[in-house]
Coordinates of C-alpha atoms (C1' of nucleotides) in Angstrom, one line a residue:
Chain A
X1 CA 28.8 53.1 -17.3
X2 CA 29.2 53.1 -21.1
X3 CA 26.9 52.1 -23.7
X4 CA 24.9 49.1 -23.7
X5 CA 26.0 47.0 -26.5
X6 CA 24.6 43.4 -26.2
X7 CA 21.2 43.2 -24.8
X8 CA 21.0 39.3 -23.7
X9 CA 20.5 40.1 -20.3
X10 CA 17.0 41.2 -21.0
X11 CA 15.9 37.6 -20.5
X12 CA 14.3 36.8 -17.2
X13 CA 14.0 33.1 -16.9
X14 CA 11.3 33.5 -14.2
X15 CA 12.9 30.7 -12.4
X16 CA 11.7 27.6 -14.1
X17 CA 12.8 25.8 -11.1
X18 CA 10.8 22.4 -10.4
X19 CA 9.8 23.6 -6.9
X20 CA 8.5 26.7 -8.5
X21 CA 6.6 24.8 -11.5
X22 CA 4.8 22.7 -8.8
X23 CA 4.0 25.7 -6.7
X24 CA 2.3 27.2 -9.9
X25 CA 0.5 24.1 -10.7
X26 CA -0.6 23.6 -7.1
X27 CA -1.7 27.1 -7.0
X28 CA -3.9 26.8 -10.0
X29 CA -5.4 23.4 -8.8
X30 CA -6.3 25.2 -5.3
X31 CA -7.9 28.2 -7.0
X32 CA -9.8 26.1 -9.7
X33 CA -10.9 23.2 -7.7
X34 CA -10.6 23.2 -4.0
X35 CA -12.4 25.2 -1.2
X36 CA -11.2 27.1 1.9
X37 CA -10.6 24.4 4.4
X38 CA -9.9 21.4 2.3
X39 CA -6.7 19.5 2.6
X40 CA -4.0 19.2 0.3
X41 CA -2.8 15.5 -0.5
X42 CA 0.2 14.4 1.8
X43 CA 3.9 15.5 0.7
X44 CA 4.6 12.0 -0.2
X45 CA 1.6 11.6 -2.4
X46 CA 2.3 14.9 -4.3
X47 CA 6.2 13.8 -4.5
X48 CA 5.0 10.9 -6.4
X49 CA 2.4 12.5 -8.5
X50 CA 4.8 15.1 -9.7
X51 CA 7.9 12.8 -9.8
X52 CA 10.0 15.0 -7.6
X53 CA 11.5 14.3 -4.4
X54 CA 9.6 15.4 -1.1
X55 CA 11.9 18.4 -0.5
X56 CA 10.9 19.8 -3.7
X57 CA 7.2 19.6 -2.7
X58 CA 8.0 21.1 0.6
X59 CA 9.7 24.1 -1.0
X60 CA 6.5 24.6 -3.4
X61 CA 4.2 24.4 -0.4
X62 CA 6.2 27.0 1.4
X63 CA 6.0 29.3 -1.7
X64 CA 2.4 28.9 -1.3
X65 CA 2.2 29.3 2.3
X66 CA 4.2 32.6 1.9
X67 CA 1.6 33.7 -0.7
X68 CA -1.0 32.8 2.0
X69 CA -2.8 30.4 -0.1
X70 CA -2.3 27.4 2.5
X71 CA -1.8 27.0 6.0
X72 CA 0.7 24.7 7.3
X73 CA 0.7 22.9 10.8
X74 CA 3.1 20.1 12.0
X75 CA 1.6 16.7 11.8
X76 CA -1.5 17.9 9.5
X77 CA -1.8 18.2 6.0
X78 CA -1.4 21.7 4.6
X79 CA -5.0 23.5 4.5
X80 CA -6.4 25.9 1.8
X81 CA -6.8 29.1 3.4
X82 CA -9.7 31.5 3.2
X83 CA -8.7 34.5 1.1
X84 CA -8.4 37.5 2.9
X85 CA -6.3 40.7 2.6
X86 CA -3.6 39.8 5.1
X87 CA -1.0 39.3 2.3
X88 CA -1.3 43.1 1.3
X89 CA -1.7 44.0 4.8
X90 CA 1.8 42.5 5.7
X91 CA 3.0 44.4 2.5
X92 CA 1.7 47.7 3.6
X93 CA 2.8 47.0 7.1
X94 CA 6.3 46.4 6.1
X95 CA 6.5 49.3 3.6
X96 CA 4.8 51.9 5.7
X97 CA 6.4 50.9 8.9
X98 CA 8.1 53.7 10.8
X99 CA 7.2 56.1 8.2
X100 CA 4.6 58.6 9.4
X101 CA 4.5 59.9 5.6
X102 CA 3.2 56.5 4.8
X103 CA 0.6 56.6 7.3
X104 CA -0.7 59.9 6.3
X105 CA -1.0 58.2 2.8
X106 CA -2.8 55.2 4.2
X107 CA -5.4 57.6 6.1
X108 CA -5.9 59.7 2.9
X109 CA -6.8 56.4 0.8
X110 CA -8.9 55.0 3.7
X111 CA -11.2 58.1 3.6
X112 CA -12.1 57.6 0.0
X113 CA -12.7 53.9 0.4
X114 CA -14.8 54.3 3.3
X115 CA -16.8 57.0 1.7
X116 CA -17.3 55.0 -1.1
X117 CA -18.2 52.2 0.9
X118 CA -20.8 54.1 3.0
X119 CA -22.3 55.5 -0.4
X120 CA -22.7 52.0 -1.7
X121 CA -23.8 50.3 1.6
X122 CA -26.8 53.0 1.6
X123 CA -27.8 52.0 -2.1
X124 CA -27.4 48.1 -1.4
X125 CA -27.1 47.0 2.1
X126 CA -29.1 43.9 2.8
X127 CA -31.4 43.5 6.0
X128 CA -28.4 41.4 7.4
X129 CA -25.6 43.8 6.6
X130 CA -27.6 46.6 8.4
X131 CA -28.1 44.3 11.5
X132 CA -24.3 43.7 11.6
X133 CA -23.8 47.4 11.6
X134 CA -26.4 47.9 13.9
X135 CA -24.8 45.2 16.0
X136 CA -21.3 46.8 16.2
X137 CA -22.9 50.1 17.2
X138 CA -24.7 48.6 20.1
X139 CA -21.4 47.0 21.1
X140 CA -19.8 50.5 21.2
X141 CA -22.6 51.9 23.1
X142 CA -22.3 49.1 25.7
X143 CA -18.7 49.6 25.9
X144 CA -18.9 53.3 26.4
X145 CA -21.2 52.8 29.7
X146 CA -19.2 49.9 30.8
X147 CA -16.6 51.2 33.6
X148 CA -14.4 48.0 33.7
X149 CA -11.0 48.0 32.5
X150 CA -10.5 46.9 29.0
X151 CA -13.9 48.8 28.0
X152 CA -12.0 51.3 25.9
X153 CA -10.3 48.5 23.9
X154 CA -13.7 47.0 23.5
X155 CA -14.8 50.2 22.4
X156 CA -12.4 50.5 19.8
X157 CA -12.6 47.0 18.3
X158 CA -16.4 47.7 18.0
X159 CA -15.3 50.9 16.3
X160 CA -13.4 48.9 13.7
X161 CA -16.0 46.5 13.3
X162 CA -18.7 49.2 12.5
X163 CA -16.4 50.3 9.8
X164 CA -15.8 46.8 8.6
X165 CA -19.6 45.9 8.5
X166 CA -20.2 48.8 6.3
X167 CA -17.2 48.0 4.0
X168 CA -18.9 44.5 3.8
X169 CA -22.4 45.9 3.3
X170 CA -21.3 47.8 0.4
X171 CA -21.6 44.5 -1.5
X172 CA -18.1 44.9 -3.1
X173 CA -15.6 42.3 -2.1
X174 CA -12.6 44.4 -3.2
X175 CA -13.6 47.0 -0.7
X176 CA -13.8 44.4 2.1
X177 CA -10.4 43.0 1.2
X178 CA -8.8 46.7 1.2
X179 CA -10.6 47.3 4.4
X180 CA -9.2 44.3 5.9
X181 CA -5.6 44.9 4.4
X182 CA -5.8 48.5 5.5
X183 CA -6.9 48.1 9.2
X184 CA -3.9 46.2 10.6
X185 CA -1.1 48.8 9.4
X186 CA -3.5 51.7 10.5
X187 CA -4.2 50.5 14.1
X188 CA -0.6 49.6 14.5
X189 CA 0.5 52.8 13.1
X190 CA -1.8 54.8 15.3
X191 CA -1.1 52.8 18.5
X192 CA 2.7 53.5 18.1
X193 CA 1.9 57.1 17.5
X194 CA -0.1 57.4 20.4
X195 CA 2.4 56.4 23.0
X196 CA 3.0 59.0 25.3
X197 CA 0.4 61.2 23.5
X198 CA -3.1 60.1 25.4
X199 CA -5.4 62.9 24.6
X200 CA -8.0 62.5 22.0
X201 CA -9.9 65.5 20.8
X202 CA -13.1 63.9 21.1
X203 CA -15.5 62.0 23.7
X204 CA -16.5 58.5 23.1
X205 CA -20.1 59.7 23.2
X206 CA -19.3 62.0 20.1
X207 CA -17.9 59.2 18.1
X208 CA -21.1 57.3 18.8
X209 CA -23.1 60.0 17.7
X210 CA -21.2 60.4 14.3
X211 CA -21.7 56.8 13.7
X212 CA -25.3 57.1 14.4
X213 CA -25.5 59.6 11.7
X214 CA -24.0 57.3 9.2
X215 CA -26.0 54.3 10.0
X216 CA -29.2 56.3 9.8
X217 CA -28.2 57.4 6.4
X218 CA -27.7 53.8 5.3
X219 CA -31.0 52.9 6.9
X220 CA -32.7 55.5 4.7
X221 CA -31.0 54.2 1.6
X222 CA -29.6 57.9 1.2
X223 CA -26.4 57.3 -0.5
X224 CA -25.2 61.0 -0.6
X225 CA -26.0 61.5 3.0
X226 CA -24.3 58.4 4.0
X227 CA -21.2 59.3 2.1
X228 CA -21.4 62.8 3.5
X229 CA -21.7 61.5 7.0
X230 CA -18.9 59.2 6.5
X231 CA -16.6 61.9 5.2
X232 CA -17.3 64.2 8.1
X233 CA -16.7 61.6 10.4
X234 CA -13.3 60.5 9.1
X235 CA -12.0 64.1 8.5
X236 CA -12.6 64.5 12.2
X237 CA -10.7 61.5 13.1
X238 CA -8.0 62.0 10.6
X239 CA -7.4 65.3 12.4
X240 CA -7.1 63.1 15.6
X241 CA -4.7 60.9 14.0
X242 CA -2.7 63.6 12.4
X243 CA -2.0 65.4 15.4
X244 CA -1.0 62.0 17.1
X245 CA 1.2 61.0 14.2
X246 CA 2.7 64.5 14.0
X247 CA 4.6 64.1 17.1
X248 CA 6.3 61.4 15.1
X249 CA 7.0 63.2 11.8
X250 CA 10.4 63.2 10.6
X251 CA 11.1 60.7 13.5
X252 CA 11.5 57.3 11.8
X253 CA 12.0 55.0 14.8
Chain B
X1 CA -20.6 14.4 13.9
X2 CA -22.2 15.2 17.4
X3 CA -21.8 18.1 20.0
X4 CA -18.7 19.6 20.3
X5 CA -17.7 18.8 24.0
X6 CA -14.1 19.6 24.4
X7 CA -12.7 23.1 23.3
X8 CA -8.9 22.5 23.2
X9 CA -8.8 22.7 19.2
X10 CA -9.2 26.7 19.4
X11 CA -5.5 27.0 20.1
X12 CA -3.5 28.2 16.9
X13 CA 0.1 27.7 17.6
X14 CA 1.0 30.1 14.9
X15 CA 3.7 27.4 13.7
X16 CA 6.6 28.3 15.7
X17 CA 8.6 25.9 13.4
X18 CA 12.4 27.0 13.1
X19 CA 11.8 27.8 9.4
X20 CA 8.9 30.2 10.1
X21 CA 11.2 31.7 13.1
X22 CA 14.1 32.2 10.5
X23 CA 11.9 33.7 8.1
X24 CA 10.4 36.2 10.5
X25 CA 13.9 37.1 11.5
X26 CA 15.0 37.4 8.2
X27 CA 12.0 39.5 7.2
X28 CA 12.8 42.0 9.9
X29 CA 16.5 42.2 9.2
X30 CA 15.5 42.6 5.2
X31 CA 13.0 45.5 6.1
X32 CA 15.0 47.3 8.8
X33 CA 18.4 47.0 7.3
X34 CA 18.6 46.2 3.7
X35 CA 17.5 47.9 0.5
X36 CA 16.2 46.6 -2.8
X37 CA 18.9 45.0 -5.1
X38 CA 21.0 43.9 -2.0
X39 CA 22.0 40.2 -1.5
X40 CA 21.3 38.1 1.2
X41 CA 24.1 36.0 2.9
X42 CA 24.5 32.7 1.0
X43 CA 22.6 29.7 2.5
X44 CA 25.5 28.1 4.1
X45 CA 26.4 31.1 6.0
X46 CA 22.9 31.7 7.4
X47 CA 22.6 28.1 8.2
X48 CA 25.6 28.6 10.4
X49 CA 24.6 31.9 11.5
X50 CA 21.1 30.5 12.7
X51 CA 22.3 27.1 13.8
X52 CA 19.9 25.4 11.6
X53 CA 20.6 23.1 8.6
X54 CA 20.8 24.5 5.0
X55 CA 17.3 23.1 4.4
X56 CA 15.5 25.0 7.1
X57 CA 17.2 28.0 5.6
X58 CA 16.0 27.1 2.1
X59 CA 12.3 26.6 3.3
X60 CA 12.6 30.1 5.0
X61 CA 13.7 31.9 2.2
X62 CA 11.0 30.3 0.0
X63 CA 8.6 31.5 2.5
X64 CA 10.0 35.1 2.0
X65 CA 10.0 34.6 -1.8
X66 CA 6.3 33.7 -1.8
X67 CA 5.8 36.8 0.1
X68 CA 7.6 38.7 -2.6
X69 CA 10.5 39.9 -0.2
X70 CA 13.2 38.3 -2.2
X71 CA 13.9 37.3 -5.6
X72 CA 15.4 33.8 -6.2
X73 CA 17.5 32.7 -9.1
X74 CA 19.7 29.5 -9.6
X75 CA 23.2 30.2 -9.0
X76 CA 22.7 33.7 -7.3
X77 CA 22.1 34.7 -3.8
X78 CA 18.7 35.8 -3.0
X79 CA 18.3 39.3 -3.8
X80 CA 15.9 41.8 -1.8
X81 CA 13.2 42.9 -4.0
X82 CA 11.6 46.3 -4.8
X83 CA 8.3 46.4 -2.9
X84 CA 5.4 46.6 -5.1
X85 CA 1.8 45.7 -5.4
X86 CA 2.3 42.3 -7.3
X87 CA 1.5 40.4 -4.1
X88 CA -2.0 42.0 -3.7
X89 CA -2.2 41.7 -7.4
X90 CA -1.7 38.0 -7.4
X91 CA -4.3 37.9 -4.7
X92 CA -7.1 39.7 -6.5
X93 CA -6.2 38.0 -9.7
X94 CA -6.7 34.5 -8.1
X95 CA -9.8 35.7 -6.1
X96 CA -11.6 37.5 -8.9
X97 CA -10.6 35.2 -11.8
X98 CA -13.3 33.8 -13.9
X99 CA -15.9 35.9 -11.7
X100 CA -17.1 38.7 -13.5
X101 CA -18.9 40.1 -10.2
X102 CA -15.6 40.3 -8.8
X103 CA -14.4 42.5 -12.0
X104 CA -17.1 44.9 -11.8
X105 CA -16.3 45.4 -8.0
X106 CA -12.7 46.0 -9.2
X107 CA -13.9 48.3 -11.7
X108 CA -16.0 50.2 -9.2
X109 CA -13.1 50.5 -6.6
X110 CA -10.7 51.8 -9.3
X111 CA -13.2 54.4 -10.2
X112 CA -13.0 55.8 -6.9
X113 CA -9.1 55.6 -6.4
X114 CA -8.6 57.1 -9.6
X115 CA -10.6 60.0 -9.1
X116 CA -8.9 60.5 -5.9
X117 CA -5.4 60.0 -7.7
X118 CA -6.3 63.0 -10.4
X119 CA -7.7 65.2 -7.4
X120 CA -4.5 64.9 -5.6
X121 CA -2.4 65.2 -8.7
X122 CA -3.8 68.3 -9.2
X123 CA -2.9 69.8 -6.0
X124 CA 0.6 68.2 -5.5
X125 CA 2.1 67.2 -8.9
X126 CA 5.7 68.2 -9.6
X127 CA 6.9 69.4 -12.8
X128 CA 8.5 66.0 -13.3
X129 CA 5.3 64.1 -12.6
X130 CA 3.3 66.3 -14.9
X131 CA 6.1 65.5 -17.5
X132 CA 5.6 61.8 -17.0
X133 CA 1.9 62.1 -17.6
X134 CA 2.5 64.3 -20.9
X135 CA 4.7 61.8 -21.7
X136 CA 2.5 59.0 -21.8
X137 CA -0.3 61.1 -23.4
X138 CA 2.3 61.8 -26.4
X139 CA 3.2 57.9 -26.5
X140 CA -0.8 57.4 -27.1
X141 CA -1.0 60.1 -29.6
X142 CA 1.9 58.6 -31.5
X143 CA 0.5 55.2 -31.2
X144 CA -2.8 56.5 -32.6
X145 CA -1.4 57.9 -35.8
X146 CA 0.8 54.8 -36.5
X147 CA -0.7 52.4 -38.5
X148 CA 1.7 49.3 -38.0
X149 CA 0.6 46.2 -36.3
X150 CA 1.1 46.4 -32.6
X151 CA 0.0 50.1 -32.6
X152 CA -3.2 49.4 -30.7
X153 CA -1.3 47.5 -28.1
X154 CA 1.2 50.4 -27.7
X155 CA -1.9 52.6 -27.6
X156 CA -3.4 50.6 -24.6
X157 CA 0.1 50.1 -22.7
X158 CA 0.4 54.1 -23.0
X159 CA -3.1 54.3 -21.8
X160 CA -2.2 52.3 -18.8
X161 CA 0.9 54.2 -18.2
X162 CA -1.1 57.5 -18.4
X163 CA -3.3 56.5 -15.4
X164 CA -0.4 55.2 -13.6
X165 CA 1.7 58.5 -14.0
X166 CA -1.2 60.0 -12.6
X167 CA -1.5 57.8 -9.4
X168 CA 2.4 58.3 -9.0
X169 CA 2.0 62.1 -9.4
X170 CA -0.8 62.0 -6.7
X171 CA 2.1 61.9 -4.1
X172 CA 0.6 59.1 -2.4
X173 CA 2.5 55.8 -2.3
X174 CA -0.5 53.7 -1.3
X175 CA -2.4 54.9 -4.2
X176 CA 0.6 53.8 -6.5
X177 CA 0.5 50.3 -5.0
X178 CA -3.0 49.9 -5.3
X179 CA -3.1 51.2 -8.8
X180 CA -0.3 48.5 -9.6
X181 CA -2.2 45.7 -7.7
X182 CA -5.4 46.4 -9.6
X183 CA -3.9 47.1 -13.2
X184 CA -3.1 43.5 -13.8
X185 CA -6.2 41.7 -12.9
X186 CA -8.3 44.2 -14.5
X187 CA -6.4 44.0 -17.8
X188 CA -6.6 40.2 -17.8
X189 CA -10.2 40.2 -17.0
X190 CA -11.0 42.6 -19.5
X191 CA -8.8 40.8 -22.1
X192 CA -10.8 37.7 -21.5
X193 CA -14.1 39.4 -21.8
X194 CA -12.9 41.1 -25.1
X195 CA -12.5 37.7 -26.9
X196 CA -14.8 37.7 -29.4
X197 CA -16.2 41.1 -28.6
X198 CA -14.4 43.4 -30.7
X199 CA -16.1 46.6 -31.0
X200 CA -15.4 49.6 -28.6
X201 CA -17.8 52.3 -28.1
X202 CA -15.2 54.8 -28.7
X203 CA -12.8 55.8 -31.1
X204 CA -8.9 56.4 -29.9
X205 CA -9.2 60.0 -30.7
X206 CA -12.0 60.2 -28.2
X207 CA -10.1 58.6 -25.4
X208 CA -7.2 61.0 -26.3
X209 CA -9.3 64.0 -25.9
X210 CA -10.6 62.7 -22.5
X211 CA -7.1 62.2 -21.3
X212 CA -6.2 65.9 -22.6
X213 CA -8.9 67.2 -20.6
X214 CA -7.6 65.4 -17.6
X215 CA -4.2 66.5 -18.1
X216 CA -5.2 70.2 -18.5
X217 CA -6.8 70.1 -15.3
X218 CA -4.1 68.8 -13.3
X219 CA -1.6 71.4 -15.1
X220 CA -3.9 73.9 -14.0
X221 CA -3.8 72.7 -10.4
X222 CA -7.9 72.6 -10.7
X223 CA -8.6 69.7 -8.3
X224 CA -12.3 69.3 -8.8
X225 CA -12.2 69.6 -12.4
X226 CA -9.3 67.2 -12.5
X227 CA -11.3 64.6 -10.4
X228 CA -14.4 65.5 -12.5
X229 CA -12.9 64.8 -15.6
X230 CA -11.3 61.5 -14.6
X231 CA -14.8 60.5 -13.3
X232 CA -16.4 61.4 -16.7
X233 CA -13.7 59.4 -18.5
X234 CA -14.0 56.4 -16.3
X235 CA -17.9 56.4 -16.3
X236 CA -17.3 56.2 -20.0
X237 CA -14.7 53.4 -19.9
X238 CA -16.8 51.7 -17.5
X239 CA -19.6 51.2 -19.7
X240 CA -17.4 49.7 -22.2
X241 CA -16.1 47.2 -19.8
X242 CA -19.5 46.4 -18.5
X243 CA -20.8 45.5 -21.9
X244 CA -17.7 43.7 -22.7
X245 CA -18.0 41.8 -19.4
X246 CA -21.6 41.2 -19.5
X247 CA -21.3 38.6 -22.3
X248 CA -19.7 36.6 -19.5
X249 CA -22.1 37.3 -16.7
X250 CA -22.8 34.2 -14.9
X251 CA -20.4 32.5 -17.3
X252 CA -17.7 31.5 -14.9
X253 CA -15.2 29.8 -17.4
Chain C
dT1 C1' 49.2 45.4 -23.0
dA2 C1' 44.7 44.4 -23.7
dT3 C1' 41.4 40.7 -24.9
dT4 C1' 39.4 36.2 -24.8
dC5 C1' 38.1 31.9 -23.1
dA6 C1' 37.9 28.4 -20.3
dA7 C1' 38.4 26.4 -15.8
dA8 C1' 37.9 27.0 -11.0
dA9 C1' 35.1 28.8 -7.4
dG10 C1' 31.2 30.0 -5.2
dG11 C1' 26.0 29.1 -5.1
dT12 C1' 21.6 27.3 -5.6
dA13 C1' 18.6 23.3 -6.8
dT14 C1' 17.4 18.7 -6.1
dC15 C1' 17.8 14.2 -4.6
dA16 C1' 18.0 10.2 -1.1
dG17 C1' 17.4 8.3 3.3
dA18 C1' 16.9 8.8 8.7
dT19 C1' 15.1 10.7 12.8
dA20 C1' 12.2 13.4 15.9
dA21 C1' 7.8 15.0 16.9
dG22 C1' 2.8 16.3 16.4
dT23 C1' -2.1 14.4 14.9
dT24 C1' -5.4 11.4 14.3
dT25 C1' -7.8 7.1 14.6
dG26 C1' -9.4 3.0 16.0
dG27 C1' -9.5 -0.6 19.6
dG28 C1' -9.8 -1.8 24.1
dA29 C1' -10.7 -0.9 29.1
dG30 C1' -13.6 0.7 32.4
Chain D
dC1 C1' -21.0 4.8 26.0
dT2 C1' -17.0 7.2 27.4
dC3 C1' -12.2 7.6 28.1
dC4 C1' -7.7 6.7 27.2
dC5 C1' -3.7 4.8 24.6
dA6 C1' -0.9 2.9 21.2
dA7 C1' -0.3 2.5 16.0
dA8 C1' -0.5 4.8 12.1
dC9 C1' 0.2 8.8 9.4
dT10 C1' 2.2 13.2 8.5
dT11 C1' 5.0 17.1 8.7
dA12 C1' 9.6 19.3 10.5
dT13 C1' 14.6 18.8 10.1
dC14 C1' 19.2 16.8 9.6
dT15 C1' 23.0 14.9 6.9
dG16 C1' 25.6 14.3 3.0
dA17 C1' 26.0 14.1 -1.9
dT18 C1' 25.2 15.3 -7.0
dA19 C1' 23.9 18.5 -10.8
dC20 C1' 24.0 22.8 -12.8
dC21 C1' 24.2 27.7 -12.9
dT22 C1' 27.0 32.4 -12.4
dT23 C1' 30.7 34.9 -11.4
dT24 C1' 35.6 35.3 -11.2
dT25 C1' 40.2 34.2 -12.0
dG26 C1' 44.0 33.3 -14.5
dA27 C1' 46.4 32.0 -18.4
dA28 C1' 47.1 31.9 -23.3
dT29 C1' 47.0 34.8 -27.3
dA30 C1' 46.9 38.5 -30.3

DNA sequence: TATTCAAAAGGTATCAGATAAGTTTGGGAG
DNA sequence: CTCCCAAACTTATCTGATACCTTTTGAATA
């Protein structure tokens, strides 16, 4: 390569394009003054307001849509979206897809965050928060005793809901977002890995019992016990996942 | 208002627009077959390939840019970006901005993740990983003994670099991404809170000593000790942050 | 021959004007 | 009062041009 003599390439103009400027301005406006569900002004009006063409407005709005700030639909004005972890979920999914090492990493981090969620939930959960956890658990019980097709899917959904309810009951919004962000790639990764690898090491009843221990600890307000119960449960789950995943180790797609 | 009689509004068509379809297809192509730094085909060529107008291509690419998948610059073709946590960082920044409760949440989660990082780093750090941590620490020492203006900024940067190096040394990519994602909003939030609240509870030398204890434990490969040292350090830092933040409690901008 | 610099070529950014197609709304028919 | 349809509104996409930025090329110069 040789020695770098000049250093004028250091400048990153950060694209001061009109569309970008408008997008940034709109983003600030949305975050500061608008609530989820609110509608942006029409493209024509924005074009007039910013004194640019409608095309520039469109591109700016597309930028925001890519960032997950607004939702677009033909014939309707752009709507401000409820913030959620989906942007990061997309990111994780794309970075980790067909990469079993990445999924191990995800499982590892999830363990830590969920233990923290359970610990905090035991300390802080409101009556409503506990009710939500109970409700998810009851859903699992119902799905277990049901025999119809789709019962297992329902079981899994309530399972995820149980964990999500705990994340929410922690009272820590960041934990909620992170849970959401990790749930999608995890589920997808696990689903992929399970193909042709049906057996689970545990019965549904075992899973329910483990969840009951967690819920009881949270109900008691026993933070340490809740964290331990969650850790124990996830350790178990983790090994299931690992065996499922390992059939793909070094087998990217 | 009145009672909802019909229920055909439940359908979310997920915008199967041309621009969206192209964006999704491009995203898959990028993730599956392209590396960071690679250049997308020109807009004209893509327009031809997908049989849509150049405008539609532009909007699709803007969507990808918003998602952080590509980087745009005038006169140059779109470039595939190195994946990083910046999308989630933006999200967190926007959700938590001017909200001290959110920053508390962030600090809380960070504690948990960094303790895990230190624990894992002690178990797995490579020679190079440890060298990176050492280098950051040395930077802190240099900055502390320097007297020039800007030394304190340098110190803080190396401080962040130290923690980042540990997250990377954990060998868990998800931890790396999350660290990145949380660093920006945290720093920003803290900076804001510090305005007019100069005093820190600890000297730079104290901070260095705490970091040395962490590094030593990682070098020894003592996972528990590393985690504890990190927890202890962050508990300290946390209380600094809390006092800084509390001046803003219930004071959203 | 090697260096330099300016023009050409290749690209993106933005504009203007139109058409197609989906959504919402308000009035009229039953 | 309810239901349906057309007008008004709005977004999605197309076409064709112009402006401006980057990279490359090629010729003039030292």
